[in-house]
Tab-separated table of C-alpha atoms in Angstrom:
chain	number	residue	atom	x	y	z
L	419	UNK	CA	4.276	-17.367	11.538
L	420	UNK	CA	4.668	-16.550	7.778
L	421	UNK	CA	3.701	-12.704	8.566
L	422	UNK	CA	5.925	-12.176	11.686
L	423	UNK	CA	9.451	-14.855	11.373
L	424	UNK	CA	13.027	-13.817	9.941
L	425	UNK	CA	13.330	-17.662	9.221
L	426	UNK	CA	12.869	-18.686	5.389
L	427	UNK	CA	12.819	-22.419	7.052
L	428	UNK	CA	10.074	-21.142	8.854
L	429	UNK	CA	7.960	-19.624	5.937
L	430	UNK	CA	8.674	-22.838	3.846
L	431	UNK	CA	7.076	-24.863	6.565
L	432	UNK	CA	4.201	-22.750	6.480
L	433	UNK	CA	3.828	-22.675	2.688
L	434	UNK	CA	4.052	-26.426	2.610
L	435	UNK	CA	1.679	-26.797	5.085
L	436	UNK	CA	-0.832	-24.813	2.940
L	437	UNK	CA	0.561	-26.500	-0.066
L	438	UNK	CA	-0.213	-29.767	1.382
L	439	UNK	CA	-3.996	-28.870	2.099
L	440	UNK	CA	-4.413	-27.370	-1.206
L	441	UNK	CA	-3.670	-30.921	-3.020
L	442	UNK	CA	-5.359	-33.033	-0.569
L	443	UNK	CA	-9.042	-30.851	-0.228
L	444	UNK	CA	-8.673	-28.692	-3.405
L	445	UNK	CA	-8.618	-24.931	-4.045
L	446	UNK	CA	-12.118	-24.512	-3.648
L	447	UNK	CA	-13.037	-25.899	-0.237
L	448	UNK	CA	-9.530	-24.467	1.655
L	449	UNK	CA	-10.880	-21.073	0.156
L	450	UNK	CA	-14.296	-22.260	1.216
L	451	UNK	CA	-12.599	-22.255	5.126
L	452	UNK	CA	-10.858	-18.900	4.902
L	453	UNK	CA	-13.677	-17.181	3.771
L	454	UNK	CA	-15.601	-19.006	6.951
L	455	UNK	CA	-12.671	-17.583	8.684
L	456	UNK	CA	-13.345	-13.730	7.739
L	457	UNK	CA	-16.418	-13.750	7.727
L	458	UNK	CA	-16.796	-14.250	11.621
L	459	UNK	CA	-14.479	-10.941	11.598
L	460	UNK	CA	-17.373	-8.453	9.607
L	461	UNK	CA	-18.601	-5.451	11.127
L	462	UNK	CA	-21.893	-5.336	10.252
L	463	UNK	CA	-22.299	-1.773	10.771
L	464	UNK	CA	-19.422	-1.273	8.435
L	465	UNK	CA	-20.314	-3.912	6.031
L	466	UNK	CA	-24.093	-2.267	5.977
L	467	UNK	CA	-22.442	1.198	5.255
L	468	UNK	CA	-20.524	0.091	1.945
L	469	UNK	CA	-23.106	-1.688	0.579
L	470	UNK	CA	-25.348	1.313	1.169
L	471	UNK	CA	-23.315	3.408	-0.820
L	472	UNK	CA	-22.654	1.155	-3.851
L	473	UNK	CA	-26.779	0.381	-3.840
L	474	UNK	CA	-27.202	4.562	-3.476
L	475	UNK	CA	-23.890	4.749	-5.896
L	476	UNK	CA	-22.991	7.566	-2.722
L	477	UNK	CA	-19.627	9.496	-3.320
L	478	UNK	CA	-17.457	7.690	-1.855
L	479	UNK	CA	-18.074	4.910	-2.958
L	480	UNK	CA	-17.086	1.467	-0.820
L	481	UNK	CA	-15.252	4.537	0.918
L	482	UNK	CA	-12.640	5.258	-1.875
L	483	UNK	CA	-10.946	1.321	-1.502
L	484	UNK	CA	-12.317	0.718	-4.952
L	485	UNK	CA	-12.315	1.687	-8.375
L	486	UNK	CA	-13.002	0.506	-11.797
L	487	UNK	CA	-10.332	0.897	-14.337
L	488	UNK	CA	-12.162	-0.496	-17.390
L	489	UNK	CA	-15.293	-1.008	-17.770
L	490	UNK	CA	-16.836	-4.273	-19.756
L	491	UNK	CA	-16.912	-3.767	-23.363
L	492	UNK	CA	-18.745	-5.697	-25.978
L	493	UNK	CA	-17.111	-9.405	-25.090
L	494	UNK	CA	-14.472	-7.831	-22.954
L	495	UNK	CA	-14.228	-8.039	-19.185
L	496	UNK	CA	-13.712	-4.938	-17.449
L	497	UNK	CA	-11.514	-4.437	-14.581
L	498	UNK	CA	-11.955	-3.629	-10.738
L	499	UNK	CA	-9.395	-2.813	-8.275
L	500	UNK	CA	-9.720	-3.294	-4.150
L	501	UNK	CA	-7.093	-1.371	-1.887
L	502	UNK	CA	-6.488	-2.002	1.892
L	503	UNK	CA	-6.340	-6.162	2.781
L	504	UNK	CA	-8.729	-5.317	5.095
L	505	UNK	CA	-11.803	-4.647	2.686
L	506	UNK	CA	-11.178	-7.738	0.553
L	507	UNK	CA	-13.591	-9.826	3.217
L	508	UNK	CA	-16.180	-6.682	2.788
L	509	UNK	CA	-16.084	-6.931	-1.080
L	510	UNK	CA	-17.056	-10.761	-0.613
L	511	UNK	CA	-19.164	-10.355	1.547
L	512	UNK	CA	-21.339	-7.398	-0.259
L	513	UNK	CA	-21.132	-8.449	-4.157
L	514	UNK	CA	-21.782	-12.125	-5.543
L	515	UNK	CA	-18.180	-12.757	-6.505
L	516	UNK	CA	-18.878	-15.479	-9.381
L	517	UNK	CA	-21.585	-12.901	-11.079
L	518	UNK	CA	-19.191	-10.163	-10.603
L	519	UNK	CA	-16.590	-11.817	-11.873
L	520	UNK	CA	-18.430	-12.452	-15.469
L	521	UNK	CA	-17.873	-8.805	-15.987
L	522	UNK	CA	-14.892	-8.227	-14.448
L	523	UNK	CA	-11.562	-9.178	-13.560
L	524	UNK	CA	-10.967	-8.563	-9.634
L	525	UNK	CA	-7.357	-6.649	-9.142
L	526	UNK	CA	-6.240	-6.607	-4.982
L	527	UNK	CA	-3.850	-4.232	-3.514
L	528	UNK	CA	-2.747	-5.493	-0.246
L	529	UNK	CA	-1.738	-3.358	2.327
L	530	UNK	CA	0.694	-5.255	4.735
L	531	UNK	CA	3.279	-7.460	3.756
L	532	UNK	CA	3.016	-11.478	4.673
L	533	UNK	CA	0.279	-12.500	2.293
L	534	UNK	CA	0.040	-15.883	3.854
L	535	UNK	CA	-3.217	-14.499	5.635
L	536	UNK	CA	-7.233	-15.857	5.758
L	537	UNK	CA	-7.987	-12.119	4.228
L	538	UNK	CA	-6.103	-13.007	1.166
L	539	UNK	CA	-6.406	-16.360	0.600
L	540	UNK	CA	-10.402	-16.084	1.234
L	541	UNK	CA	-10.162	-15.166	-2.798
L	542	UNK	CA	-8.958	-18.982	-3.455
L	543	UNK	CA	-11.403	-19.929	-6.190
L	544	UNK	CA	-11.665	-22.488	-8.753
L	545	UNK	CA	-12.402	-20.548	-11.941
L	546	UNK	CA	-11.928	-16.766	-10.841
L	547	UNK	CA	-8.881	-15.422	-11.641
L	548	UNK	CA	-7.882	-12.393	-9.783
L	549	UNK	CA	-4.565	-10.476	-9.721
L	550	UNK	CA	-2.708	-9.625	-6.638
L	551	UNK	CA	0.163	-6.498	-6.454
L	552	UNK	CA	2.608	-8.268	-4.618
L	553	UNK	CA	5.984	-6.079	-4.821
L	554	UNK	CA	8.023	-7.777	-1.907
L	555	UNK	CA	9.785	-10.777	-3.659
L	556	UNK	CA	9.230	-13.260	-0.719
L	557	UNK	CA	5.219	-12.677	-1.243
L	558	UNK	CA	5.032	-12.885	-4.524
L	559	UNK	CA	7.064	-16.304	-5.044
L	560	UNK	CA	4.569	-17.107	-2.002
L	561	UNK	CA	1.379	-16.286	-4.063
L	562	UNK	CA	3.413	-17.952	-7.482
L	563	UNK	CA	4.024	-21.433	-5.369
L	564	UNK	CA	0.297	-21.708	-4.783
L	565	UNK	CA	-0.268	-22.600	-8.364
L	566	UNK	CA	-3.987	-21.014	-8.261
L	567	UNK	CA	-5.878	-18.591	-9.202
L	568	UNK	CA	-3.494	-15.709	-8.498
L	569	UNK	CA	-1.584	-13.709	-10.549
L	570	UNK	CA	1.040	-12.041	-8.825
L	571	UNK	CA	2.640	-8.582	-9.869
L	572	UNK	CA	5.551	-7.148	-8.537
L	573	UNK	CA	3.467	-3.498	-7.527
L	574	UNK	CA	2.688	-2.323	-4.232
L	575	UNK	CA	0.419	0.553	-3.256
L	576	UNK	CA	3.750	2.751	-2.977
L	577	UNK	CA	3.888	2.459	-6.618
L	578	UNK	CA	0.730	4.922	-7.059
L	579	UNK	CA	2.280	8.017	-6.462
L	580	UNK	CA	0.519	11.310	-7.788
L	581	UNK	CA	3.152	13.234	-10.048
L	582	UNK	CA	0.498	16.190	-9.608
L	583	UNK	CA	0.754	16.370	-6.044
L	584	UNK	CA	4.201	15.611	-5.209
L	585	UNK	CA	7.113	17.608	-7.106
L	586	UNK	CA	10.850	19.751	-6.438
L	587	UNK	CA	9.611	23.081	-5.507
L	588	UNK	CA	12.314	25.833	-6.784
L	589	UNK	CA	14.065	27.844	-4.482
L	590	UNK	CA	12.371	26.800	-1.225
L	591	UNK	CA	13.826	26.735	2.356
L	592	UNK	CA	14.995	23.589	3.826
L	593	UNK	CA	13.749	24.219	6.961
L	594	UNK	CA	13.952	20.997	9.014
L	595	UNK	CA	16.417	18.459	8.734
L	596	UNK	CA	13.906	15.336	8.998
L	597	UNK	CA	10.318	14.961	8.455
L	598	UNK	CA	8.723	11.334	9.594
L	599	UNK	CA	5.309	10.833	8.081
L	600	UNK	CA	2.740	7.764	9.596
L	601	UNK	CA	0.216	7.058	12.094
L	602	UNK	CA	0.731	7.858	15.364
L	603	UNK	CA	1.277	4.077	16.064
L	604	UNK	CA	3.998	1.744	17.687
L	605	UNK	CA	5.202	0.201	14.953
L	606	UNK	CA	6.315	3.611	13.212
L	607	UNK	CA	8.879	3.862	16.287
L	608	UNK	CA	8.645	7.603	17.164
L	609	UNK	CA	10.124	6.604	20.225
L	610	UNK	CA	13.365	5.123	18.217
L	611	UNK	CA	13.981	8.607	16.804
L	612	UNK	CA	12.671	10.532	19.911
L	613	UNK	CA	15.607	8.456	21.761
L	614	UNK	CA	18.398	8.754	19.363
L	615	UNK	CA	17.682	12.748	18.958
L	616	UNK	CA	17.861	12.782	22.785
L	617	UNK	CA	21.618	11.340	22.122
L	618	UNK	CA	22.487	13.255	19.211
L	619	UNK	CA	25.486	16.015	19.584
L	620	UNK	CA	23.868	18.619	17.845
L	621	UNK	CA	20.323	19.738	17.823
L	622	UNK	CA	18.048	18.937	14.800
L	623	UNK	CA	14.786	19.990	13.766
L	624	UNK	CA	12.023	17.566	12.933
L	625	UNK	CA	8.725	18.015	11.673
L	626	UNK	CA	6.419	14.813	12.221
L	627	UNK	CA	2.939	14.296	10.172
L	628	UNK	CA	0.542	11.113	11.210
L	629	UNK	CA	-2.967	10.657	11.727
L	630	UNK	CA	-4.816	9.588	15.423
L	631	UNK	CA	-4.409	6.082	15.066
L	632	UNK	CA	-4.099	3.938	17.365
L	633	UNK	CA	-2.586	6.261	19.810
L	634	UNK	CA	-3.617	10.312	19.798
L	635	UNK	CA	-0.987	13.229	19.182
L	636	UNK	CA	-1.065	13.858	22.738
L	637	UNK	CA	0.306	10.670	23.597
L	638	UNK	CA	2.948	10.913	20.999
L	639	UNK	CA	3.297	14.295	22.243
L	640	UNK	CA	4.285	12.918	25.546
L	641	UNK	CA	6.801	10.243	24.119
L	642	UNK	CA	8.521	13.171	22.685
L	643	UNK	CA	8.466	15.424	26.182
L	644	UNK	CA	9.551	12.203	28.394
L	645	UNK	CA	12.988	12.240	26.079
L	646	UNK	CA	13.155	15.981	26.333
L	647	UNK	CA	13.323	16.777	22.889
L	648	UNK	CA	9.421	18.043	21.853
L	649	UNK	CA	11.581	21.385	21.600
L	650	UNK	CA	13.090	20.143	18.260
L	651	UNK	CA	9.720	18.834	16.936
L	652	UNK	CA	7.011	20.542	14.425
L	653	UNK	CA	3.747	18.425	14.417
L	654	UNK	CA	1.252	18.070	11.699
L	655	UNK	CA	-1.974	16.013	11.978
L	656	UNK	CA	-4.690	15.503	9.060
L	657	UNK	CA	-3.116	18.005	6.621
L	658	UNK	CA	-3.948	17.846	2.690
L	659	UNK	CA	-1.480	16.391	1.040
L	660	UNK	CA	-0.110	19.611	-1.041
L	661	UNK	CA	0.880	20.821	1.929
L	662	UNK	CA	2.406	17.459	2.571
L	663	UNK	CA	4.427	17.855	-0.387
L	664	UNK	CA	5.835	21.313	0.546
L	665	UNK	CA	6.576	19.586	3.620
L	666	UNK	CA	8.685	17.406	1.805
L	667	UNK	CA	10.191	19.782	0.010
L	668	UNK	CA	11.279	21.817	3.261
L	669	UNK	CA	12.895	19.046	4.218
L	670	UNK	CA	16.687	17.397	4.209
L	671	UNK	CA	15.901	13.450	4.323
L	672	UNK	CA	12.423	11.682	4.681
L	673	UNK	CA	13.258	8.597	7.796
L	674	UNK	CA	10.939	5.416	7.478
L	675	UNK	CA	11.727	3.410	11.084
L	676	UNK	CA	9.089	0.943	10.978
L	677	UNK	CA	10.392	-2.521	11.161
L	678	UNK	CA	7.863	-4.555	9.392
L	679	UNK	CA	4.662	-2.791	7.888
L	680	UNK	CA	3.112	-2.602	4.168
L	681	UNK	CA	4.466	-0.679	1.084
L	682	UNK	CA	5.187	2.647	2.571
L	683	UNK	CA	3.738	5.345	0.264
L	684	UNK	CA	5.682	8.357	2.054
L	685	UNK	CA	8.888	7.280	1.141
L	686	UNK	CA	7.993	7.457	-2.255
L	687	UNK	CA	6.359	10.754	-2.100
L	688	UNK	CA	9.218	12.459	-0.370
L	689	UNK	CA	11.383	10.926	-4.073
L	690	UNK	CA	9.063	12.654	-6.268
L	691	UNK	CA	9.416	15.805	-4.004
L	692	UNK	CA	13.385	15.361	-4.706
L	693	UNK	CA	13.748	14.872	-0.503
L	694	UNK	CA	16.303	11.712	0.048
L	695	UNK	CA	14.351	8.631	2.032
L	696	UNK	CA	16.165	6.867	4.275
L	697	UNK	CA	14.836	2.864	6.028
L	698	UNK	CA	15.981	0.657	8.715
L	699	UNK	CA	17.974	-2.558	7.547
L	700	UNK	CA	16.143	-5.225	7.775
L	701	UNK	CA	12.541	-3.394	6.707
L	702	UNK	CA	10.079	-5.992	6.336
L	703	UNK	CA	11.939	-8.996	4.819
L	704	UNK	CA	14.968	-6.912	4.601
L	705	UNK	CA	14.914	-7.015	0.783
L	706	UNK	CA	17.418	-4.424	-0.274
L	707	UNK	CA	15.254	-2.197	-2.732
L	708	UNK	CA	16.990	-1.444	-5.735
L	709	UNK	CA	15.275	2.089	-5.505
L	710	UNK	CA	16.967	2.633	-1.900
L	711	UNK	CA	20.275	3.480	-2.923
L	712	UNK	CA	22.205	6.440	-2.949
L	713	UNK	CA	20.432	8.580	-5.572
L	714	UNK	CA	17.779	8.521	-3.492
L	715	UNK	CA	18.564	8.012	0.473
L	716	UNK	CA	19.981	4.686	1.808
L	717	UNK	CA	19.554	2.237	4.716
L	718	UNK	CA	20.450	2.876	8.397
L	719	UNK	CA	21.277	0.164	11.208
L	720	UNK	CA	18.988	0.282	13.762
L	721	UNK	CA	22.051	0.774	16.065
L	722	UNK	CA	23.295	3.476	14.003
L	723	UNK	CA	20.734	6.259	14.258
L	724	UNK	CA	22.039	8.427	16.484
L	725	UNK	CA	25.346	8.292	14.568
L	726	UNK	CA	23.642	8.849	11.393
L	727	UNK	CA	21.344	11.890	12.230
L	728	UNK	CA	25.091	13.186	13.772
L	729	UNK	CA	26.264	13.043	10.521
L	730	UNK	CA	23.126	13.273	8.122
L	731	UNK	CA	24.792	16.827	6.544
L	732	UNK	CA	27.999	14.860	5.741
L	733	UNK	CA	26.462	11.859	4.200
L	734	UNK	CA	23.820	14.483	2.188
L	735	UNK	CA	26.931	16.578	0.925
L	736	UNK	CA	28.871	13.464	-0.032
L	737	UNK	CA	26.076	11.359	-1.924
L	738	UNK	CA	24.297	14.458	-3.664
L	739	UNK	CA	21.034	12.324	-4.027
L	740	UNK	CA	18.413	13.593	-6.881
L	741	UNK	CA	15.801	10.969	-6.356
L	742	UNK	CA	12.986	12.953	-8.238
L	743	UNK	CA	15.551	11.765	-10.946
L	744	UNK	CA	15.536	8.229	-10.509
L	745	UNK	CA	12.327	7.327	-8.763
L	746	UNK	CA	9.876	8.332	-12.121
L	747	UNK	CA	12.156	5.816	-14.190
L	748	UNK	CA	11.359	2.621	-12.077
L	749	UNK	CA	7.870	3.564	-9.739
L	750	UNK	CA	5.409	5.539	-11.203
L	751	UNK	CA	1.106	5.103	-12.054
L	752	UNK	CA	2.250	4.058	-15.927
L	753	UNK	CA	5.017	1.396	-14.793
L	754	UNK	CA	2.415	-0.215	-12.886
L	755	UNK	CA	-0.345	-0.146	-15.204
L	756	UNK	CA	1.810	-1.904	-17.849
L	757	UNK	CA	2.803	-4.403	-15.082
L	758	UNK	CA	-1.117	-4.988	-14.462
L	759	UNK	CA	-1.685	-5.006	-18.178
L	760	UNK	CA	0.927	-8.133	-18.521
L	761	UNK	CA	-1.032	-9.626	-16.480
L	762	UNK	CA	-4.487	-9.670	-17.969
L	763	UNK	CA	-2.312	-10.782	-20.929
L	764	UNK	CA	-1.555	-13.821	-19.411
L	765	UNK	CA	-5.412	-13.710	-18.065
L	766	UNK	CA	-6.058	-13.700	-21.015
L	767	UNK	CA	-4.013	-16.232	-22.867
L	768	UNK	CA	-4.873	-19.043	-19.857
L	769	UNK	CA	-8.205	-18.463	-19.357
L	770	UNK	CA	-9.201	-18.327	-22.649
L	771	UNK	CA	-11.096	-14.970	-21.868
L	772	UNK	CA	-11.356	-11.105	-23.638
L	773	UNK	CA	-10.631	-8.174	-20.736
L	774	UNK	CA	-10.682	-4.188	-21.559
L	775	UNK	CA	-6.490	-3.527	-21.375
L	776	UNK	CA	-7.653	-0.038	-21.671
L	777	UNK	CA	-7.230	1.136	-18.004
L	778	UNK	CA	-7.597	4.360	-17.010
L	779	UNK	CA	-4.393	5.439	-14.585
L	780	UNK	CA	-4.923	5.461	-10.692
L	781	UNK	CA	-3.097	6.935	-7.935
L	782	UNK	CA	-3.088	6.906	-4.309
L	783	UNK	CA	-3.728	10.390	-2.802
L	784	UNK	CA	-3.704	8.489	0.142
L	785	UNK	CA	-7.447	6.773	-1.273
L	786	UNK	CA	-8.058	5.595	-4.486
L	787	UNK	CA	-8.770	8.088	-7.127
L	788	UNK	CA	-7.795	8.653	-10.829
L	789	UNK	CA	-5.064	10.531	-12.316
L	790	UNK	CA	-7.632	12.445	-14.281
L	791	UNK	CA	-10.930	13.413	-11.416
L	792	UNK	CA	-12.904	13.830	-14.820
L	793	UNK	CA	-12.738	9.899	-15.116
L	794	UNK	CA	-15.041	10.137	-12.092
L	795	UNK	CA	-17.777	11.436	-13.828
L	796	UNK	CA	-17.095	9.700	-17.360
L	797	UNK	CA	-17.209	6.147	-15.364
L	798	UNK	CA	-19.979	6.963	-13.292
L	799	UNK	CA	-22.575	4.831	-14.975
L	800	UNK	CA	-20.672	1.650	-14.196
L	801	UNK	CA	-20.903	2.717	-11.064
L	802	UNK	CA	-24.200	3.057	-10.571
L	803	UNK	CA	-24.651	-0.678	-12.342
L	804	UNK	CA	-22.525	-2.434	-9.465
L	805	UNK	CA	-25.743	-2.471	-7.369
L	806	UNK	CA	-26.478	-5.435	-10.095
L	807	UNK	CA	-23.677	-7.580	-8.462
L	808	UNK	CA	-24.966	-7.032	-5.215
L	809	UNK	CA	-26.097	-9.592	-2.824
């Protein structure tokens, strides 16, 4: 209900429900429940394969969804990050959270919106604290109103971008005039755009990039051909992502159509490539972004498409976005690490505890990885000691 409603009556219900439970049982045993909750969702085969590779330290490691940014030092906890919501349950279920967590301070990157959900709140523990990137406002006042062990901060796994990978190209062609980048699932809407294209006036050219999942590129292949307009449409499957960039760069605006979903990383991307993003009203929450505006693309009604993509040379010519501008002022790998590093501050200062502020910067290229691949290799023996934590 919290996840899926328009209704802020609706999401306080929920909260106070949870609030409720939390005063009369106690953080401990309604965290105790959720993690009874996920645990009846492990795939053992999957759950087997991680821990493999920590206890073998195999490359990847707990397939890329985590990575230490500082290791312990002297009387100073290190820090740990988990991506992907779906992999907090594993990381439970495969180290010994409490020793862990003498070492280490946990840091979460969820990767869909509405955090009132048993994979997130299965970290509700008495003494751990653990810090949670919440960027959408109505999640992180969520994770605030608990009053537990969470600290919220207002980063989202969009905010991970690699400078190195996506950049302006000079003096390239702008050869299509949208490129849509996601899975090849529902909730991206190809079938929004496929529809409005087959009402457009004019002809445009597209080039779509997604990965087989759920649905195969044949099938969105088909979506395309049953609105007659797979003649206007380029399609890219699996491709690195420096080509992706140069993608972006051949390309007029970057469209997000997804109604709900988690912190969209390709809108970003297609900023740092200097390509203007445009997103449905209403996107998620329907927080308006401060970084969609128009420096750096907009929002379109849902009932407007058609009328937009009509009229997407006109509203490029009269805006004159720069985004690569803008974007590296407000989201970028050093923003966020100073957010995180405010927060083991106040860690810190609470808890009465030491941590190791010295992270080493991140990105998402689309898996974890450092800034620097040499850190790889320099953190590599703390790497090989998480088989310690094991279960």
């Amino acid at each position: 209900m919290f996840r899926h409603t328009r209704y802020k009556f609706a999401r306080n219900f929920a909260t106070s429900k949870l609030l409720y439970e939390l005063r009369k049982s106690g953080m401990q045993k309604v965290g105790d429940e959720m993690r009874k909750i996920v645990q009846r969702k492990i795939d053992k085969s999957l759950e087997n394969r991680l821990k493999q590779s920590v206890f073998e330290t195999k490359f990847p490691v707990f397939d890329k969804r985590m990575i230490i940014l500082s290791p312990p030092s002297n009387q100073e906890k290190g820090t740990i990050l988990i991506k992907y919501t779906e992999y907090f349950k594993y990381f439970l279920s495969i180290f010994d959270l409490e020793k862990i967590s003498t070492d280490y301070i946990l840091i979460t990157e969820p990767s869909w919106c509405g955090y009132f959900d048993e994979t997130i709140l299965c970290l509700l523990f008495e003494k751990i604290p653990i810090v949670i990137q919440a960027l959408e406002p109505i999640d992180y006042q969520f994770i605030k109103s608990l009053n537990a062990n969470f600290y919220p901060v207002d980063v989202g796994a969009n905010c991970w971008v690699n400078p190195d990978i996506f950049f302006p190209i000079k003096g390239i062609e702008k050869r299509y005039d949208i490129i849509m980048v996601g899975i090849w699932a529902d909730f991206k809407r190809h079938y929004h755009l496929f529809e409005a294209l087959s009402k457009c006036k004019k002809r445009l050219k597209v080039v779509l990039v997604g990965q087989p999942w759920p649905k195969t590129l044949e099938e969105i292949k088909d979506e395309a051909r049953y609105y007659g307009v797979i003649d206007q449409i380029e399609f890219f499957e699996n491709i690195p992502q420096s080509e992706l960039n140069i993608l972006f760069n051949q390309s007029k605006c970057a469209l997000l159509l997804s109604k709900k979903e988690g912190f969209n990383k390709s809108i970003i991307e297609a900023m740092y490539a200097n390509t203007p993003a445009f997103i449905l009203e209403g996107f998620n929450y329907g927080y308006k972004y401060p970084f969609i505006n128009k420096k750096t693309g907009g929002f379109i009604k849902a009932s407007k498409l058609v009328e937009f993509l009509d009229n997407i040379d006109i509203i490029l010519s009269k805006n004159k976005p720069e985004p690569a501008k803008y974007i590296k002022k407000y989201i970028s790998p050093w923003i966020s690490i100073q957010k995180i590093i405010k927060a083991l501050e106040e860690i810190e200062k609470k808890e009465q505890i030491k941590i190791n502020k010295d992270l080493r910067i991140k990105v998402n290229t689309p898996d974890l990885d450092y800034l620097d691949p040499k850190e790889w290799k320099n953190m590599w023996y703390y790497y090989e000691q998480l088989r310690w934590y094991l279960r």
